[in-house]
mmCIF file of C-alpha atoms in Angstrom:
data_model
loop_
_atom_site.group_PDB
_atom_site.id
_atom_site.type_symbol
_atom_site.label_atom_id
_atom_site.label_comp_id
_atom_site.label_asym_id
_atom_site.label_seq_id
_atom_site.Cartn_x
_atom_site.Cartn_y
_atom_site.Cartn_z
ATOM 1 C CA UNK N 185 35.001 -18.669 -9.117
ATOM 2 C CA UNK N 186 35.812 -18.281 -5.425
ATOM 3 C CA UNK N 187 32.537 -17.009 -3.955
ATOM 4 C CA UNK N 188 31.817 -15.963 -0.369
ATOM 5 C CA UNK N 189 28.324 -15.606 1.065
ATOM 6 C CA UNK N 190 27.236 -12.915 3.539
ATOM 7 C CA UNK N 191 24.414 -13.658 5.972
ATOM 8 C CA UNK N 192 25.388 -17.298 5.642
ATOM 9 C CA UNK N 193 23.236 -18.630 8.503
ATOM 10 C CA UNK N 194 19.995 -17.081 7.264
ATOM 11 C CA UNK N 195 17.364 -18.529 4.943
ATOM 12 C CA UNK N 196 18.690 -16.797 1.847
ATOM 13 C CA UNK N 197 22.307 -17.348 2.852
ATOM 14 C CA UNK N 198 21.776 -21.093 3.119
ATOM 15 C CA UNK N 199 20.084 -21.221 -0.267
ATOM 16 C CA UNK N 200 23.041 -19.343 -1.764
ATOM 17 C CA UNK N 201 25.508 -21.737 -0.142
ATOM 18 C CA UNK N 202 23.626 -24.746 -1.507
ATOM 19 C CA UNK N 203 23.535 -23.201 -4.992
ATOM 20 C CA UNK N 204 27.271 -22.469 -5.002
ATOM 21 C CA UNK N 205 28.102 -25.963 -3.736
ATOM 22 C CA UNK N 206 26.016 -27.504 -6.530
ATOM 23 C CA UNK N 207 27.716 -25.487 -9.292
ATOM 24 C CA UNK N 208 30.784 -27.077 -10.852
ATOM 25 C CA UNK N 209 32.193 -23.688 -11.850
ATOM 26 C CA UNK N 210 32.080 -22.176 -8.363
ATOM 27 C CA UNK N 211 33.885 -22.750 -5.072
ATOM 28 C CA UNK N 212 32.594 -21.661 -1.680
ATOM 29 C CA UNK N 213 35.428 -19.543 -0.271
ATOM 30 C CA UNK N 214 33.800 -17.972 2.776
ATOM 31 C CA UNK N 215 30.623 -17.854 4.851
ATOM 32 C CA UNK N 216 30.150 -14.627 6.772
ATOM 33 C CA UNK N 217 27.831 -14.205 9.759
ATOM 34 C CA UNK N 218 27.285 -11.341 12.186
ATOM 35 C CA UNK N 219 29.577 -10.856 15.160
ATOM 36 C CA UNK N 220 28.245 -12.779 18.133
ATOM 37 C CA UNK N 221 26.310 -15.281 16.045
ATOM 38 C CA UNK N 222 25.883 -18.637 17.827
ATOM 39 C CA UNK N 223 26.685 -20.343 14.522
ATOM 40 C CA UNK N 224 30.302 -19.147 14.329
ATOM 41 C CA UNK N 225 32.597 -22.126 13.834
ATOM 42 C CA UNK N 226 29.993 -24.391 12.288
ATOM 43 C CA UNK N 227 30.688 -25.922 8.884
ATOM 44 C CA UNK N 228 28.902 -23.918 6.185
ATOM 45 C CA UNK N 229 27.367 -27.100 4.802
ATOM 46 C CA UNK N 230 26.202 -28.554 8.114
ATOM 47 C CA UNK N 231 22.546 -27.763 7.382
ATOM 48 C CA UNK N 232 22.866 -29.989 4.286
ATOM 49 C CA UNK N 233 24.695 -32.747 6.145
ATOM 50 C CA UNK N 234 27.865 -31.899 4.227
ATOM 51 C CA UNK N 235 31.407 -31.069 5.295
ATOM 52 C CA UNK N 236 32.768 -28.249 3.128
ATOM 53 C CA UNK N 237 35.802 -27.248 5.174
ATOM 54 C CA UNK N 238 34.466 -23.670 5.206
ATOM 55 C CA UNK N 239 33.499 -22.433 8.665
ATOM 56 C CA UNK N 240 30.946 -19.750 9.454
ATOM 57 C CA UNK N 241 32.953 -16.722 10.555
ATOM 58 C CA UNK N 242 32.666 -13.025 11.396
ATOM 59 C CA UNK N 243 36.204 -12.309 10.151
ATOM 60 C CA UNK N 244 35.528 -9.946 7.246
ATOM 61 C CA UNK N 245 39.169 -9.359 6.343
ATOM 62 C CA UNK N 246 40.009 -13.052 6.127
ATOM 63 C CA UNK N 247 36.948 -13.788 4.036
ATOM 64 C CA UNK N 248 37.751 -11.062 1.507
ATOM 65 C CA UNK N 249 41.406 -12.076 1.342
ATOM 66 C CA UNK N 250 40.465 -15.538 0.079
ATOM 67 C CA UNK N 251 37.545 -14.627 -2.208
ATOM 68 C CA UNK N 252 36.971 -13.153 -5.661
ATOM 69 C CA UNK N 253 33.239 -12.499 -5.226
ATOM 70 C CA UNK N 254 30.833 -11.782 -2.390
ATOM 71 C CA UNK N 255 27.101 -12.402 -2.699
ATOM 72 C CA UNK N 256 25.312 -10.212 -0.157
ATOM 73 C CA UNK N 257 21.603 -10.414 0.731
ATOM 74 C CA UNK N 258 21.797 -8.829 4.193
ATOM 75 C CA UNK N 259 20.834 -5.333 5.367
ATOM 76 C CA UNK N 260 22.048 -1.910 4.201
ATOM 77 C CA UNK N 261 24.348 -1.172 7.162
ATOM 78 C CA UNK N 262 26.092 -4.536 6.865
ATOM 79 C CA UNK N 263 26.347 -4.327 3.081
ATOM 80 C CA UNK N 264 28.058 -0.928 3.294
ATOM 81 C CA UNK N 265 30.671 -2.370 5.670
ATOM 82 C CA UNK N 266 31.272 -5.164 3.163
ATOM 83 C CA UNK N 267 31.395 -2.614 0.349
ATOM 84 C CA UNK N 268 34.289 -0.766 1.965
ATOM 85 C CA UNK N 269 36.288 -3.960 2.486
ATOM 86 C CA UNK N 270 35.530 -5.188 -1.037
ATOM 87 C CA UNK N 271 37.159 -2.093 -2.512
ATOM 88 C CA UNK N 272 40.334 -2.646 -0.510
ATOM 89 C CA UNK N 273 40.544 -6.311 -1.495
ATOM 90 C CA UNK N 274 39.283 -5.869 -5.069
ATOM 91 C CA UNK N 275 36.433 -8.319 -4.547
ATOM 92 C CA UNK N 276 33.454 -8.078 -6.884
ATOM 93 C CA UNK N 277 29.981 -7.818 -5.363
ATOM 94 C CA UNK N 278 26.554 -9.225 -6.121
ATOM 95 C CA UNK N 279 24.134 -7.271 -3.922
ATOM 96 C CA UNK N 280 20.523 -8.302 -3.384
ATOM 97 C CA UNK N 281 20.093 -6.264 -0.199
ATOM 98 C CA UNK N 282 17.041 -3.975 -0.171
ATOM 99 C CA UNK N 283 16.072 -0.910 1.845
ATOM 100 C CA UNK N 284 18.904 1.442 0.800
ATOM 101 C CA UNK N 285 18.233 5.169 0.966
ATOM 102 C CA UNK N 286 19.445 7.547 -1.738
ATOM 103 C CA UNK N 287 22.713 8.386 0.042
ATOM 104 C CA UNK N 288 23.521 4.702 0.459
ATOM 105 C CA UNK N 289 22.789 4.041 -3.196
ATOM 106 C CA UNK N 290 25.221 6.858 -4.038
ATOM 107 C CA UNK N 291 27.908 4.980 -2.079
ATOM 108 C CA UNK N 292 27.283 1.914 -4.237
ATOM 109 C CA UNK N 293 27.645 3.978 -7.392
ATOM 110 C CA UNK N 294 30.908 5.481 -6.168
ATOM 111 C CA UNK N 295 32.334 2.069 -5.243
ATOM 112 C CA UNK N 296 31.582 0.782 -8.736
ATOM 113 C CA UNK N 297 34.441 2.942 -10.020
ATOM 114 C CA UNK N 298 36.785 0.516 -8.218
ATOM 115 C CA UNK N 299 35.056 -2.881 -8.336
ATOM 116 C CA UNK N 300 32.411 -4.584 -10.423
ATOM 117 C CA UNK N 301 28.978 -4.647 -8.782
ATOM 118 C CA UNK N 302 25.652 -6.181 -9.742
ATOM 119 C CA UNK N 303 22.955 -4.543 -7.625
ATOM 120 C CA UNK N 304 19.334 -5.587 -8.060
ATOM 121 C CA UNK N 305 16.290 -5.601 -5.836
ATOM 122 C CA UNK N 306 15.430 -9.026 -7.213
ATOM 123 C CA UNK N 307 17.772 -11.511 -8.901
ATOM 124 C CA UNK N 308 15.012 -13.741 -10.288
ATOM 125 C CA UNK N 309 14.959 -14.172 -14.061
ATOM 126 C CA UNK N 310 11.163 -14.205 -13.968
ATOM 127 C CA UNK N 311 10.923 -10.940 -12.035
ATOM 128 C CA UNK N 312 13.283 -9.197 -14.426
ATOM 129 C CA UNK N 313 11.315 -10.337 -17.461
ATOM 130 C CA UNK N 314 8.212 -9.095 -15.631
ATOM 131 C CA UNK N 315 9.842 -5.663 -15.315
ATOM 132 C CA UNK N 316 10.155 -5.557 -19.105
ATOM 133 C CA UNK N 317 6.474 -6.477 -19.445
ATOM 134 C CA UNK N 318 5.542 -3.695 -17.036
ATOM 135 C CA UNK N 319 7.481 -1.140 -19.056
ATOM 136 C CA UNK N 320 5.560 -2.174 -22.162
ATOM 137 C CA UNK N 321 2.204 -2.262 -20.390
ATOM 138 C CA UNK N 322 2.634 1.111 -18.698
ATOM 139 C CA UNK N 323 3.286 2.842 -22.013
ATOM 140 C CA UNK N 324 0.001 1.492 -23.381
ATOM 141 C CA UNK N 325 -2.020 2.149 -20.212
ATOM 142 C CA UNK N 326 -0.700 5.677 -19.724
ATOM 143 C CA UNK N 327 -4.132 7.282 -19.568
ATOM 144 C CA UNK N 328 -7.431 6.032 -18.181
ATOM 145 C CA UNK N 329 -5.885 3.406 -15.900
ATOM 146 C CA UNK N 330 -5.112 3.595 -12.191
ATOM 147 C CA UNK N 331 -1.953 1.765 -11.155
ATOM 148 C CA UNK N 332 -1.585 -0.133 -7.888
ATOM 149 C CA UNK N 333 1.278 -2.384 -6.777
ATOM 150 C CA UNK N 334 0.480 -5.064 -4.189
ATOM 151 C CA UNK N 335 3.232 -7.146 -2.602
ATOM 152 C CA UNK N 336 3.266 -9.900 0.020
ATOM 153 C CA UNK N 337 6.194 -11.325 1.989
ATOM 154 C CA UNK N 338 6.938 -13.440 5.048
ATOM 155 C CA UNK N 339 6.554 -12.115 8.572
ATOM 156 C CA UNK N 340 10.322 -11.646 9.051
ATOM 157 C CA UNK N 341 10.833 -9.081 6.256
ATOM 158 C CA UNK N 342 11.905 -5.781 7.806
ATOM 159 C CA UNK N 343 11.379 -3.260 4.967
ATOM 160 C CA UNK N 344 8.254 -2.188 3.113
ATOM 161 C CA UNK N 345 7.427 -1.802 0.332
ATOM 162 C CA UNK N 346 9.732 -4.523 -0.925
ATOM 163 C CA UNK N 347 12.670 -3.607 -3.110
ATOM 164 C CA UNK N 348 11.026 -5.487 -5.972
ATOM 165 C CA UNK N 349 7.792 -3.502 -5.599
ATOM 166 C CA UNK N 350 9.772 -0.269 -5.669
ATOM 167 C CA UNK N 351 11.689 -1.455 -8.733
ATOM 168 C CA UNK N 352 8.369 -2.132 -10.436
ATOM 169 C CA UNK N 353 7.191 1.344 -9.480
ATOM 170 C CA UNK N 354 10.360 2.915 -10.847
ATOM 171 C CA UNK N 355 9.996 1.092 -14.169
ATOM 172 C CA UNK N 356 6.374 2.156 -14.494
ATOM 173 C CA UNK N 357 7.061 5.750 -13.469
ATOM 174 C CA UNK N 358 9.938 5.931 -15.944
ATOM 175 C CA UNK N 359 7.746 4.615 -18.754
ATOM 176 C CA UNK N 360 5.160 7.283 -17.926
ATOM 177 C CA UNK N 361 7.678 10.098 -17.586
ATOM 178 C CA UNK N 362 6.989 10.522 -13.866
ATOM 179 C CA UNK N 363 9.189 10.694 -10.769
ATOM 180 C CA UNK N 364 8.280 7.890 -8.359
ATOM 181 C CA UNK N 365 9.309 9.979 -5.338
ATOM 182 C CA UNK N 366 6.628 12.477 -6.305
ATOM 183 C CA UNK N 367 3.789 10.187 -7.393
ATOM 184 C CA UNK N 368 4.017 7.199 -5.016
ATOM 185 C CA UNK N 369 1.296 6.682 -2.386
ATOM 186 C CA UNK N 370 2.183 4.216 0.369
ATOM 187 C CA UNK N 371 -0.998 2.878 1.953
ATOM 188 C CA UNK N 372 -4.224 4.738 2.687
ATOM 189 C CA UNK N 373 -6.189 5.474 5.827
ATOM 190 C CA UNK N 374 -9.090 7.703 6.773
ATOM 191 C CA UNK N 375 -10.801 10.151 4.431
ATOM 192 C CA UNK N 376 -8.337 10.297 1.561
ATOM 193 C CA UNK N 377 -10.492 11.941 -1.074
ATOM 194 C CA UNK N 378 -10.750 10.677 -4.643
ATOM 195 C CA UNK N 379 -7.780 8.898 -6.124
ATOM 196 C CA UNK N 380 -5.323 11.133 -7.983
ATOM 197 C CA UNK N 381 -4.956 9.445 -11.415
ATOM 198 C CA UNK N 382 -1.294 10.445 -11.641
ATOM 199 C CA UNK N 383 -0.308 8.439 -8.539
ATOM 200 C CA UNK N 384 1.103 4.920 -8.225
ATOM 201 C CA UNK N 385 -0.217 3.140 -5.146
ATOM 202 C CA UNK N 386 1.614 0.591 -2.997
ATOM 203 C CA UNK N 387 0.207 -1.949 -0.553
ATOM 204 C CA UNK N 388 2.313 -4.332 1.550
ATOM 205 C CA UNK N 389 1.201 -7.597 3.165
ATOM 206 C CA UNK N 390 3.318 -9.418 5.764
ATOM 207 C CA UNK N 391 2.519 -12.885 7.035
ATOM 208 C CA UNK N 392 3.557 -16.493 7.427
ATOM 209 C CA UNK N 393 6.267 -17.834 5.143
ATOM 210 C CA UNK N 394 5.319 -16.068 1.885
ATOM 211 C CA UNK N 395 8.516 -15.955 -0.186
ATOM 212 C CA UNK N 396 7.430 -13.077 -2.403
ATOM 213 C CA UNK N 397 4.300 -12.227 -4.407
ATOM 214 C CA UNK N 398 3.972 -9.095 -6.549
ATOM 215 C CA UNK N 399 0.984 -7.907 -8.553
ATOM 216 C CA UNK N 400 0.650 -4.729 -10.594
ATOM 217 C CA UNK N 401 -2.948 -3.750 -11.230
ATOM 218 C CA UNK N 402 -3.897 -1.486 -14.127
ATOM 219 C CA UNK N 403 -7.543 -0.602 -13.343
ATOM 220 C CA UNK N 404 -9.551 1.060 -16.098
ATOM 221 C CA UNK N 405 -13.246 1.613 -16.637
ATOM 222 C CA UNK N 406 -14.803 -1.725 -17.514
ATOM 223 C CA UNK N 407 -11.597 -3.775 -17.309
ATOM 224 C CA UNK N 408 -8.637 -4.635 -15.115
ATOM 225 C CA UNK N 409 -5.254 -5.958 -16.180
ATOM 226 C CA UNK N 410 -3.078 -7.720 -13.611
ATOM 227 C CA UNK N 411 0.550 -8.710 -14.093
ATOM 228 C CA UNK N 412 1.673 -11.043 -11.319
ATOM 229 C CA UNK N 413 4.861 -12.814 -10.309
ATOM 230 C CA UNK N 414 4.903 -15.322 -7.439
ATOM 231 C CA UNK N 415 7.977 -16.917 -5.912
ATOM 232 C CA UNK N 416 7.553 -20.375 -4.413
ATOM 233 C CA UNK N 417 11.215 -20.729 -3.451
ATOM 234 C CA UNK N 418 14.317 -18.613 -2.885
ATOM 235 C CA UNK N 419 16.138 -20.838 -5.370
ATOM 236 C CA UNK N 420 15.345 -18.511 -8.280
ATOM 237 C CA UNK N 421 17.025 -15.625 -6.419
ATOM 238 C CA UNK N 422 20.097 -17.733 -5.672
ATOM 239 C CA UNK N 423 20.416 -18.983 -9.234
ATOM 240 C CA UNK N 424 20.123 -15.423 -10.518
ATOM 241 C CA UNK N 425 22.789 -14.233 -8.072
ATOM 242 C CA UNK N 426 25.195 -16.905 -9.300
ATOM 243 C CA UNK N 427 24.459 -15.879 -12.868
ATOM 244 C CA UNK N 428 25.276 -12.293 -11.868
ATOM 245 C CA UNK N 429 28.639 -13.394 -10.454
ATOM 246 C CA UNK N 430 29.382 -15.169 -13.741
ATOM 247 C CA UNK N 431 28.517 -11.955 -15.589
ATOM 248 C CA UNK N 432 31.041 -10.016 -13.471
ATOM 249 C CA UNK N 433 33.887 -12.268 -14.628
ATOM 250 C CA UNK N 434 34.129 -10.006 -17.661
ATOM 251 C CA UNK N 435 33.591 -6.689 -15.847
ATOM 252 C CA UNK N 436 36.322 -5.380 -13.556
ATOM 253 C CA UNK N 437 34.401 -2.238 -12.595
ATOM 254 C CA UNK N 438 30.977 -0.714 -13.107
ATOM 255 C CA UNK N 439 27.488 -0.850 -11.625
ATOM 256 C CA UNK N 440 25.095 -3.282 -13.298
ATOM 257 C CA UNK N 441 21.699 -4.805 -12.617
ATOM 258 C CA UNK N 442 19.939 -7.972 -13.710
ATOM 259 C CA UNK N 443 18.679 -6.313 -16.870
ATOM 260 C CA UNK N 444 22.342 -6.111 -17.898
ATOM 261 C CA UNK N 445 23.081 -9.659 -16.743
ATOM 262 C CA UNK N 446 20.159 -11.093 -18.721
ATOM 263 C CA UNK N 447 20.672 -8.912 -21.800
ATOM 264 C CA UNK N 448 17.273 -7.241 -21.364
ATOM 265 C CA UNK N 449 18.500 -3.640 -21.397
#
């Protein structure tokens, strides 16, 4: 598989590059960075002390012309630019970008009529199994339990709540027959009054180098149940993204997520 990486000079981009280079079934075909990046021209494997022959570049057209897949963990505006080019070049996409609004998500759905896309807020196998556990738990804690989602990430993360926290909220809301847009509460301040039992609360922590911690709290009278996932490394995200690209080998078009990739649907 000829795989290009977007955001190739960032923390996640470098982990993706390392994962592709270590996989015998994949070839690094491109390493995309933003226009004006001081890293343009560097070898994509320089941070590993390796010479890959692939240079960091901002040439989107050239990258797509020589690739079959793009793995993109950047930001919504950049991902949508890549999405447009991917359709023209018939390049399949694995998208781990978070922070899309509803209109931007609609653009992803429309593009999936032309190219295969795996779009997931979190590519980790563990997180996606956790989502299945949350669906089960929410159905059994539908009444008498208050639900709070607490997430923590590094100081550089630009969106909150995290895409994974929102995905957890959507799974729980779906299991309870609720609309997350209507029942979500994002942080509290001042005199808020008593907690509405139909709401799902979110709290976001930002600090240091935390890769990603997520806890869902089901708080009843006399007991609390906590379901937690903690990431110690970005490797699990990168390995999941590569697995998603492998899944797309058999899917020319369509919009999928990691539940499809892992057979958890």
